[in-house]
Amino acid sequence: MKTRDVIIIGSGAGGGPLALSLSAAGADVLVLEKGPFYGREDFTTDEVETLWRGMFVPPIDEEPHILVHEGLAAPRPSTLGWIASCVGGGTVHMGAFLSRFHPDDFRMKSRFGDYESIADWPYTYEDLEPYYTRAEWEVGVSGASESNPHEGKRSRGYPMPPLDANPLASHLENACRRLGLHPYPTPRGINSRPYQGRPACSYCSACASYGCRSGARGSVPEALLSRAVATGRCELLQPVMVREVTLDSLGRANGCVFLDAEGKEHEVRARVVCICCSAVESARLLLLSKSPRFPLGLCNDNGLVGRNLQFHGTSFGDGVFRHDGMPFDHANPFLGRSLMDHYFLPDGVSDLPKGGLLVFQYKGGSPIRAAKIVAQQGPRTVWGDELKRRLRENSEDRGRSLSFEVHHDFIPNEGTFVSLDPEVRDKWGLPVARIHLHELEHHRKAGRWLVERGLDVFTEMGADAVEPSTIGETAPYLVHGTCRAGRDPETSVVDGYCQAHQVANLFVVDGSFMPTSGGAPPTLTILANSFRTADHIIARAKTGDFG
């Protein structure tokens, strides 16, 4: 059986940078992906086909996650924790909000002390900064350098200027400045001009949640995997389901066992194994990989695989402008402005003074999803004439509405973790992930205060109506933790290079490593960390550490 240099299990934001870096360095790389490959021609603006028929997220009757929550009478099947199952993972349908974390996101415990299960990262913002820059240039990020006074220092500007914005952005900026705030163009992983052979954005209305039909979005397949495969040293194999990471007689990872589309079992061998399946599924694979050496699951002697699961806190607010004088008839779908002024909370808001990032957006698209939200507003779901009335009012307001999303931390805690479900199996007959979810009151307190600040901006703009739409909810598609990185093998699963403490040639390289979730979207941080890990693997391989 041929032995590869590296096997990468999963092809999203964690696996993509590894594939490009390692194959470019001369390694023989095999990428295994459970989901299908979608080309540009496969993407559609059909909301039913894309969002409701499982183009990206597996059908719940075939591959559920089982949710255990204090608000539920019994565990139930859920899509919570599924980001995407396809080549490129969530980067294929992401909104591509690629922000850096604040330097203090890397030292939460040092700044705030003991609070629930927060911990410092095993490296600093300064350690990751060169890789933030590399990720921005490899993927292609459009932004305005030095426009955000609250972010950490940069070694280099963005590779492209910001995307064009709807004229409403200038009204929002002026309102923010009157309030003493510092708005800046939201950095996006979308080409504002042709870049790396991919076209500039066409400014269509189907962006976040949809695949990009032009290739302007810097998804992993477009920006990284295509270049990795072009080296001639990276092979992509899909759709395959990896059910176990295997070990040799010395306790080192030596490959994996996977099932093909027909359910036939195969084995592959490698000197280095990298797990990049997303936090829930990576933990599940480790827990499934039991052996005499690891009876509780691979690298789980300390019982921490699956612990410290985090999602992302999310809150939303809307502003409706019914008066004339605002350019709501402009075709540009991007408002494209953010605020980092409230990344930390003033005293008295919550017992943890950690806030988040406000991202302002033009409200549009996905009418079926919008209708579902309207129907479920209030204490009961409405039908019939009442639903028609609400939909009519919403349709009238929606064309003259702006919204914002608040990205804020999901605090790691003892009540939120992943285990294997004792009863439910997926379509391959394997135990599915059971997600235990405990939501802290801090999420709601922080979310409420942050939404009020966003609504202040809309009020200053002259909105006729402002209203919070979501407060302190759990975002299902941003997932972290479960294989916490740290210096101490007793309190963490991997080290600062995502290298397993207990298996030297095994790496877990996706959101699983993150000790805390940060107050901004994590995708850029996952990409940057993967480039950093790739450099470490290359350096170790040169010394012969992996045989």
Coordinates of C-alpha atoms in Angstrom, one line a residue:
M1 CA 0.0 0.0 0.0
K2 CA 1.3 3.4 -1.0
T3 CA 2.2 5.7 1.9
R4 CA 1.5 9.4 1.4
D5 CA 3.4 12.2 3.1
V6 CA 0.2 13.8 4.4
I7 CA -3.5 12.9 4.6
I8 CA -5.9 15.8 5.2
I9 CA -9.4 14.8 6.3
G10 CA -11.7 17.7 5.4
S11 CA -11.3 20.5 2.8
G12 CA -12.6 23.7 4.5
A13 CA -10.9 26.6 6.0
G14 CA -8.6 24.3 8.0
G15 CA -7.7 21.8 5.3
G16 CA -7.3 24.2 2.4
P17 CA -4.2 26.1 3.5
L18 CA -2.6 22.9 4.5
A19 CA -3.2 21.4 1.1
L20 CA -1.7 24.3 -0.7
S21 CA 1.3 24.9 1.5
L22 CA 2.3 21.3 1.9
S23 CA 1.9 20.4 -1.8
A24 CA 3.8 23.5 -2.8
A25 CA 6.6 22.5 -0.5
G26 CA 6.9 19.1 -2.3
A27 CA 4.8 16.8 -0.1
D28 CA 2.6 14.1 -1.5
V29 CA -0.9 15.1 -0.2
L30 CA -4.2 13.3 -0.2
V31 CA -7.3 15.3 0.7
L32 CA -10.4 13.3 1.8
E33 CA -13.7 15.0 1.7
K34 CA -17.1 13.6 2.7
G35 CA -19.2 15.9 0.6
P36 CA -19.5 16.6 -3.1
F37 CA -17.6 19.0 -5.3
Y38 CA -19.5 21.9 -6.6
G39 CA -18.3 23.9 -9.6
R40 CA -19.5 27.4 -10.4
E41 CA -22.1 26.0 -12.8
D42 CA -23.7 24.0 -9.9
F43 CA -24.7 27.1 -7.9
T44 CA -28.1 28.7 -8.2
T45 CA -30.0 31.6 -6.7
D46 CA -33.0 29.3 -6.1
E47 CA -33.6 29.7 -2.3
V48 CA -35.5 26.4 -2.0
E49 CA -32.8 24.4 -3.8
T50 CA -29.9 26.0 -1.9
L51 CA -31.2 26.6 1.6
W52 CA -34.1 24.2 2.1
R53 CA -33.1 21.0 0.3
G54 CA -29.7 20.4 1.8
M55 CA -27.3 21.5 -0.9
F56 CA -24.7 22.3 1.8
V57 CA -26.0 20.7 5.0
P58 CA -26.7 16.9 5.1
P59 CA -30.3 15.8 5.4
I60 CA -31.3 15.5 9.1
D61 CA -32.6 12.0 8.5
E62 CA -29.3 10.8 7.2
E63 CA -26.7 12.6 9.3
P64 CA -28.2 14.4 12.3
H65 CA -26.6 15.9 15.3
I66 CA -28.5 15.1 18.5
L67 CA -29.2 18.2 20.6
V68 CA -29.4 18.1 24.4
H69 CA -30.6 21.4 25.8
E70 CA -32.3 22.5 29.0
G71 CA -35.1 24.0 26.9
L72 CA -36.0 20.6 25.4
A73 CA -38.0 17.9 27.0
A74 CA -35.8 15.2 25.3
P75 CA -32.8 15.1 22.9
R76 CA -33.8 15.8 19.3
P77 CA -32.2 15.7 15.9
S78 CA -30.7 19.0 14.8
T79 CA -28.5 20.6 12.2
L80 CA -26.8 22.6 14.9
G81 CA -23.0 22.5 14.3
W82 CA -23.2 21.6 10.6
I83 CA -21.3 24.2 8.6
A84 CA -21.3 22.5 5.2
S85 CA -20.6 19.1 3.7
C86 CA -18.9 19.7 0.4
V87 CA -15.4 20.4 -1.0
G88 CA -14.4 23.7 0.6
G89 CA -16.8 23.4 3.6
G90 CA -18.4 26.5 4.8
T91 CA -16.2 28.8 2.7
V92 CA -18.3 27.8 -0.3
H93 CA -21.4 29.6 1.0
M94 CA -19.9 32.0 3.5
G95 CA -20.6 35.7 3.6
A96 CA -16.8 36.1 3.5
F97 CA -16.6 38.5 6.4
L98 CA -12.9 38.0 7.0
S99 CA -11.9 40.0 10.1
R100 CA -9.0 39.6 12.4
F101 CA -9.4 38.9 16.1
H102 CA -8.4 41.6 18.6
P103 CA -5.1 40.9 20.4
D104 CA -6.9 40.5 23.7
D105 CA -8.9 37.6 22.2
F106 CA -5.7 35.6 22.6
R107 CA -5.4 36.4 26.3
M108 CA -8.9 36.3 27.7
K109 CA -8.0 34.6 31.0
S110 CA -5.0 37.0 31.5
R111 CA -7.2 40.0 31.0
F112 CA -10.5 38.9 32.7
G113 CA -9.4 36.2 35.1
D114 CA -11.2 33.0 35.8
Y115 CA -14.6 33.0 34.1
E116 CA -16.4 29.7 33.2
S117 CA -13.9 27.8 31.1
I118 CA -12.0 30.6 29.3
A119 CA -8.3 30.2 28.7
D120 CA -5.4 32.0 27.1
W121 CA -4.2 30.8 23.7
P122 CA -0.8 29.2 23.5
Y123 CA 0.4 31.9 21.2
T124 CA -0.3 35.6 20.7
Y125 CA -1.8 37.9 18.1
E126 CA 1.8 38.9 17.2
D127 CA 2.6 35.3 16.5
L128 CA -0.3 34.9 14.2
E129 CA -0.1 38.3 12.5
P130 CA 2.2 37.3 9.6
Y131 CA -0.2 34.4 8.9
Y132 CA -3.2 36.8 9.0
T133 CA -1.4 38.7 6.3
R134 CA -0.6 35.6 4.4
A135 CA -4.2 34.4 4.5
E136 CA -5.5 37.8 3.4
W137 CA -3.2 37.7 0.3
E138 CA -3.7 34.0 -0.5
V139 CA -7.4 34.1 -0.4
G140 CA -7.9 37.6 -1.6
V141 CA -9.4 40.1 0.9
S142 CA -10.9 43.5 -0.1
G143 CA -10.6 46.1 2.6
A144 CA -9.2 49.5 3.7
S145 CA -6.0 49.2 5.6
E146 CA -5.6 51.4 8.7
S147 CA -9.3 52.2 8.7
N148 CA -10.1 50.4 11.9
P149 CA -8.3 52.1 14.9
H150 CA -9.2 49.2 17.2
E151 CA -7.6 46.3 15.5
G152 CA -4.0 45.0 16.1
K153 CA -1.0 46.2 14.2
R154 CA -0.6 45.1 10.6
S155 CA 2.6 44.2 8.7
R156 CA 0.9 44.7 5.4
G157 CA -2.3 46.2 3.9
Y158 CA -5.0 44.4 2.1
P159 CA -4.4 43.1 -1.4
M160 CA -7.5 44.8 -2.8
P161 CA -9.4 48.0 -2.0
P162 CA -12.9 47.7 -0.4
L163 CA -15.8 46.5 -2.4
D164 CA -18.1 49.2 -3.8
A165 CA -20.8 50.1 -1.3
N166 CA -24.4 51.1 -1.5
P167 CA -24.7 54.9 -1.2
L168 CA -26.5 54.3 2.1
A169 CA -23.1 53.5 3.5
S170 CA -22.2 57.2 3.6
H171 CA -25.3 58.0 5.6
L172 CA -24.5 55.3 8.0
E173 CA -20.9 56.5 8.3
N174 CA -22.0 60.1 9.0
A175 CA -24.4 58.9 11.7
C176 CA -21.6 56.8 13.4
R177 CA -19.2 59.7 13.4
R178 CA -21.8 62.0 15.0
L179 CA -22.0 59.4 17.8
G180 CA -18.2 59.4 18.2
L181 CA -17.8 56.0 16.6
H182 CA -15.3 54.8 14.0
P183 CA -17.0 53.0 11.0
Y184 CA -14.8 51.2 8.5
P185 CA -15.3 49.1 5.4
T186 CA -16.0 45.5 6.3
P187 CA -13.1 43.3 5.0
R188 CA -14.6 40.7 2.7
G189 CA -13.0 37.7 1.0
I190 CA -14.6 38.8 -2.3
N191 CA -12.6 40.3 -5.2
S192 CA -13.2 44.0 -5.7
R193 CA -11.1 43.7 -8.8
P194 CA -9.7 40.7 -10.8
Y195 CA -7.3 38.8 -8.6
Q196 CA -5.3 35.5 -9.0
G197 CA -7.1 34.8 -12.3
R198 CA -10.6 35.2 -10.7
P199 CA -13.0 37.9 -11.7
A200 CA -14.2 40.9 -9.7
C201 CA -17.5 40.7 -7.9
S202 CA -20.6 41.2 -10.1
Y203 CA -22.6 42.6 -7.1
C204 CA -25.5 40.1 -7.5
S205 CA -28.0 39.8 -4.7
A206 CA -27.2 36.1 -3.9
C207 CA -24.1 36.2 -1.7
A208 CA -24.0 34.9 1.9
S209 CA -25.6 31.4 2.1
Y210 CA -25.3 30.9 -1.7
G211 CA -22.4 29.6 -3.8
C212 CA -20.6 32.2 -5.9
R213 CA -21.4 31.7 -9.6
S214 CA -18.6 34.0 -10.8
G215 CA -15.7 32.7 -8.7
A216 CA -15.2 36.2 -7.1
R217 CA -15.5 34.8 -3.6
G218 CA -12.2 33.5 -2.1
S219 CA -13.5 30.1 -1.2
V220 CA -11.1 27.3 -0.5
P221 CA -11.9 25.5 -3.8
E222 CA -11.4 28.7 -5.8
A223 CA -8.5 30.3 -4.0
L224 CA -6.5 27.4 -2.5
L225 CA -7.4 23.9 -3.5
S226 CA -7.3 24.6 -7.2
R227 CA -3.8 25.8 -6.9
A228 CA -2.8 22.8 -4.7
V229 CA -4.1 20.3 -7.2
A230 CA -2.3 22.2 -10.0
T231 CA 1.0 21.4 -8.3
G232 CA 0.5 17.7 -9.3
R233 CA 1.2 16.6 -5.8
C234 CA -2.3 17.0 -4.2
E235 CA -5.1 14.5 -4.9
L236 CA -8.6 15.2 -3.9
L237 CA -10.8 12.2 -3.2
Q238 CA -14.6 12.7 -2.6
P239 CA -17.2 11.8 -1.5
V240 CA -15.7 9.5 1.2
M241 CA -16.5 9.1 4.9
V242 CA -13.6 8.6 7.2
R243 CA -14.7 6.5 10.1
E244 CA -11.4 5.9 11.9
V245 CA -7.8 7.3 12.2
T246 CA -5.5 4.3 12.6
L247 CA -2.3 3.8 14.6
D248 CA 0.8 1.7 14.1
S249 CA 2.4 -0.6 16.8
L250 CA 4.3 2.4 18.2
G251 CA 1.1 4.4 18.8
R252 CA 1.7 6.8 15.9
A253 CA -1.0 7.8 13.4
N254 CA -0.4 5.8 10.2
G255 CA -3.5 6.6 8.1
C256 CA -7.3 6.1 8.2
V257 CA -10.2 3.9 7.2
F258 CA -12.9 5.4 4.9
L259 CA -16.1 4.4 3.2
D260 CA -16.7 5.3 -0.4
A261 CA -20.1 6.3 -1.9
E262 CA -21.2 2.6 -2.1
G263 CA -20.2 1.9 1.5
K264 CA -17.1 -0.1 0.6
E265 CA -14.2 0.2 3.1
H266 CA -10.7 1.4 2.1
E267 CA -7.5 2.1 4.0
V268 CA -4.9 4.7 3.2
R269 CA -1.5 5.3 4.8
A270 CA 0.5 8.5 5.6
R271 CA 3.4 9.8 7.6
V272 CA 1.2 12.7 8.9
V273 CA -2.5 12.9 9.5
C274 CA -4.4 16.2 9.7
I275 CA -8.0 16.2 10.9
C276 CA -10.0 19.2 9.6
C277 CA -13.6 18.2 9.7
S278 CA -14.9 21.2 11.7
A279 CA -15.1 21.2 15.5
V280 CA -18.1 18.9 16.0
E281 CA -17.1 16.3 13.4
S282 CA -13.4 16.4 14.2
A283 CA -14.2 15.6 17.8
R284 CA -16.6 12.8 16.7
L285 CA -13.9 11.2 14.5
L286 CA -11.4 11.2 17.4
L287 CA -14.0 9.7 19.7
L288 CA -14.9 7.0 17.1
S289 CA -11.2 6.1 16.7
K290 CA -10.9 3.8 19.7
S291 CA -8.1 1.4 20.2
P292 CA -6.4 -0.6 23.0
R293 CA -4.1 2.4 23.3
F294 CA -6.9 4.9 23.4
P295 CA -10.0 3.2 24.7
L296 CA -11.8 6.5 25.3
G297 CA -11.1 7.8 21.8
L298 CA -7.9 9.0 20.1
C299 CA -5.9 11.5 22.1
N300 CA -8.6 11.5 24.8
D301 CA -6.8 10.1 27.8
N302 CA -7.6 13.4 29.7
G303 CA -11.2 13.3 28.7
L304 CA -11.0 16.7 26.9
V305 CA -11.9 15.7 23.3
G306 CA -15.3 17.2 22.7
R307 CA -15.1 19.5 25.7
N308 CA -15.1 23.3 25.5
L309 CA -17.4 23.3 22.5
Q310 CA -18.3 26.8 21.4
F311 CA -20.5 28.2 18.8
H312 CA -20.8 32.0 18.3
G313 CA -23.0 34.5 20.0
T314 CA -25.2 36.4 17.5
S315 CA -27.7 39.2 17.8
F316 CA -29.5 41.3 15.1
G317 CA -31.3 44.6 14.8
D318 CA -33.3 46.3 12.1
G319 CA -34.0 49.9 11.0
V320 CA -36.9 50.9 8.7
F321 CA -36.8 54.1 6.8
R322 CA -40.2 55.0 5.4
H323 CA -39.5 58.6 4.5
D324 CA -38.0 59.8 1.2
G325 CA -34.4 61.1 0.9
M326 CA -32.5 57.8 1.3
P327 CA -31.1 56.0 -1.8
F328 CA -32.9 52.7 -1.3
D329 CA -33.4 52.2 -5.0
H330 CA -29.7 51.7 -5.7
A331 CA -28.8 48.2 -7.0
N332 CA -25.6 47.6 -5.0
P333 CA -26.5 44.9 -2.4
F334 CA -23.5 45.7 0.0
L335 CA -23.7 48.2 2.8
G336 CA -20.3 47.0 3.9
R337 CA -19.6 48.9 7.1
S338 CA -18.5 47.6 10.6
L339 CA -17.9 48.9 14.1
M340 CA -15.4 47.6 16.6
D341 CA -15.9 50.4 19.1
H342 CA -18.0 48.1 21.4
Y343 CA -15.6 45.1 21.3
F344 CA -15.4 45.5 25.1
L345 CA -18.3 46.4 27.3
P346 CA -18.5 49.1 29.9
D347 CA -18.9 48.3 33.6
G348 CA -22.3 47.1 34.7
V349 CA -23.5 45.5 31.5
S350 CA -22.5 41.9 32.4
D351 CA -20.1 40.1 34.7
L352 CA -17.8 39.6 31.8
P353 CA -16.9 42.9 30.0
K354 CA -16.5 41.3 26.5
G355 CA -18.6 42.7 23.6
G356 CA -18.3 42.2 19.9
L357 CA -18.2 43.4 16.3
L358 CA -21.2 45.1 14.6
V359 CA -21.5 44.4 10.9
F360 CA -24.1 46.5 9.0
Q361 CA -25.9 45.1 6.0
Y362 CA -28.5 45.9 3.4
K363 CA -31.5 43.8 4.2
G364 CA -32.6 41.7 1.2
G365 CA -32.7 38.3 -0.4
S366 CA -34.0 34.9 0.9
P367 CA -37.7 35.8 1.0
I368 CA -38.8 32.4 2.2
R369 CA -36.4 32.5 5.2
A370 CA -37.6 36.1 5.9
A371 CA -41.3 34.8 5.8
K372 CA -40.5 32.0 8.2
I373 CA -38.9 34.5 10.7
V374 CA -42.0 36.7 10.4
A375 CA -44.4 33.8 11.0
Q376 CA -42.5 32.8 14.2
Q377 CA -42.1 36.3 15.7
G378 CA -43.9 36.5 19.0
P379 CA -45.1 33.9 21.5
R380 CA -46.8 31.6 18.8
T381 CA -46.4 30.8 15.2
V382 CA -49.1 32.6 13.1
W383 CA -51.0 31.4 10.1
G384 CA -53.8 32.5 7.7
D385 CA -54.9 36.1 7.6
E386 CA -52.6 37.2 10.4
L387 CA -49.6 35.8 8.6
K388 CA -50.7 37.5 5.3
R389 CA -51.0 40.8 7.1
R390 CA -47.5 40.5 8.6
L391 CA -46.0 39.4 5.3
R392 CA -47.6 42.4 3.6
E393 CA -46.2 44.8 6.2
N394 CA -42.8 43.1 6.1
S395 CA -42.6 43.3 2.3
E396 CA -43.4 47.0 2.4
D397 CA -40.7 47.6 5.0
R398 CA -38.1 45.2 3.7
G399 CA -37.3 47.3 0.7
R400 CA -36.5 50.2 2.9
S401 CA -34.7 48.4 5.7
L402 CA -31.2 48.0 7.0
S403 CA -29.9 45.5 9.4
F404 CA -26.9 44.7 11.5
E405 CA -25.4 41.5 12.9
V406 CA -23.5 41.4 16.2
H407 CA -20.7 38.8 16.4
H408 CA -19.9 38.2 20.0
D409 CA -18.2 35.4 22.0
F410 CA -19.8 32.2 22.9
I411 CA -18.1 31.5 26.3
P412 CA -16.8 28.0 26.8
N413 CA -18.5 26.3 29.7
E414 CA -18.8 22.9 31.4
G415 CA -22.3 22.4 30.0
T416 CA -21.5 22.7 26.3
F417 CA -19.6 19.7 24.8
V418 CA -19.7 16.9 22.2
S419 CA -20.0 13.2 22.8
L420 CA -21.1 10.2 20.8
D421 CA -24.8 9.5 20.9
P422 CA -25.5 6.2 22.5
E423 CA -28.4 5.3 20.2
V424 CA -28.6 7.3 17.0
R425 CA -26.6 6.2 14.0
D426 CA -25.9 7.9 10.7
K427 CA -26.5 6.4 7.2
W428 CA -23.2 4.5 7.5
G429 CA -24.2 3.0 10.8
L430 CA -21.8 5.1 12.9
P431 CA -22.7 6.9 16.2
V432 CA -23.6 10.5 15.5
A433 CA -22.4 13.5 17.5
R434 CA -24.5 14.4 20.5
I435 CA -24.3 18.2 21.3
H436 CA -24.9 19.3 24.8
L437 CA -25.7 23.0 24.8
H438 CA -25.7 25.4 27.7
E439 CA -26.2 29.1 26.9
L440 CA -24.9 31.6 29.4
E441 CA -26.9 34.7 30.6
H442 CA -23.8 36.7 29.5
H443 CA -24.7 36.0 25.9
R444 CA -28.0 37.7 26.3
K445 CA -26.8 40.6 28.4
A446 CA -24.0 41.4 26.0
G447 CA -26.2 40.9 22.9
R448 CA -28.9 43.2 24.3
W449 CA -26.5 46.0 25.0
L450 CA -24.8 45.6 21.7
V451 CA -28.0 45.6 19.7
E452 CA -29.1 48.8 21.5
R453 CA -25.8 50.4 20.3
G454 CA -26.6 49.4 16.7
L455 CA -30.1 50.7 16.9
D456 CA -28.7 54.0 18.2
V457 CA -26.9 54.3 14.8
F458 CA -30.2 53.7 12.9
T459 CA -32.0 56.2 15.1
E460 CA -29.2 58.8 14.4
M461 CA -29.7 58.0 10.7
G462 CA -33.3 59.0 11.0
A463 CA -35.0 55.6 11.0
D464 CA -38.8 55.7 11.4
A465 CA -38.7 52.4 13.3
V466 CA -35.9 50.3 15.0
E467 CA -36.2 47.0 16.6
P468 CA -34.1 44.1 17.8
S469 CA -34.8 40.9 15.9
T470 CA -32.5 38.5 17.8
I471 CA -30.8 38.7 21.2
G472 CA -27.9 36.5 22.3
E473 CA -28.7 33.5 20.2
T474 CA -26.4 30.7 19.3
A475 CA -25.2 30.8 15.7
P476 CA -25.3 27.2 14.4
Y477 CA -22.7 27.6 11.7
L478 CA -19.6 29.0 13.5
V479 CA -18.1 26.2 15.6
H480 CA -15.0 26.1 17.8
G481 CA -13.3 24.3 20.7
T482 CA -13.5 20.5 21.3
C483 CA -9.8 20.0 20.9
R484 CA -8.4 22.9 22.8
A485 CA -4.9 24.1 22.1
G486 CA -2.6 24.7 25.1
R487 CA 0.8 24.3 26.5
D488 CA -0.2 21.8 29.2
P489 CA -1.1 18.3 28.0
E490 CA -3.3 17.8 31.1
T491 CA -5.6 20.7 30.2
S492 CA -5.5 20.6 26.4
V493 CA -5.6 18.3 23.4
V494 CA -3.2 19.9 21.0
D495 CA -0.3 22.3 21.3
G496 CA 0.2 25.8 19.8
Y497 CA 0.8 24.2 16.4
C498 CA -2.3 22.0 16.5
Q499 CA -0.1 19.0 17.1
A500 CA -1.7 16.4 19.3
H501 CA 0.0 16.1 22.7
Q502 CA -0.4 12.3 22.7
V503 CA 0.3 11.5 19.0
A504 CA 3.2 13.4 17.5
N505 CA 2.3 13.1 13.9
L506 CA -1.5 13.9 14.3
F507 CA -2.8 17.4 13.9
V508 CA -6.3 18.9 14.4
V509 CA -6.5 22.0 12.2
D510 CA -9.9 23.7 12.1
G511 CA -11.9 25.6 14.6
S512 CA -11.4 22.7 17.1
F513 CA -8.2 24.2 18.4
M514 CA -9.6 27.5 19.5
P515 CA -9.5 28.1 23.3
T516 CA -12.0 30.9 22.9
S517 CA -14.3 31.9 20.0
G518 CA -13.4 35.6 19.7
G519 CA -15.8 38.5 19.1
A520 CA -15.5 38.4 15.3
P521 CA -16.2 35.8 12.6
P522 CA -13.5 33.1 13.0
T523 CA -12.9 32.1 9.4
L524 CA -9.8 34.3 8.8
T525 CA -8.3 33.1 12.1
I526 CA -8.8 29.4 11.1
L527 CA -7.2 30.1 7.7
A528 CA -4.2 31.9 9.3
N529 CA -3.7 29.2 11.9
S530 CA -3.7 26.6 9.2
F531 CA -0.9 28.4 7.3
R532 CA 1.0 28.6 10.5
T533 CA 0.6 24.9 11.2
A534 CA 1.6 24.0 7.7
D535 CA 4.9 25.9 8.2
H536 CA 5.5 23.9 11.4
I537 CA 4.8 20.6 9.6
I538 CA 7.2 21.5 6.8
A539 CA 9.9 22.5 9.3
R540 CA 9.5 19.3 11.3
A541 CA 9.5 17.1 8.2
K542 CA 12.8 18.6 7.1
T543 CA 14.4 17.3 10.4
G544 CA 13.0 13.8 9.7
D545 CA 10.6 13.9 12.6
F546 CA 7.8 12.1 10.7
G547 CA 10.0 9.3 9.3

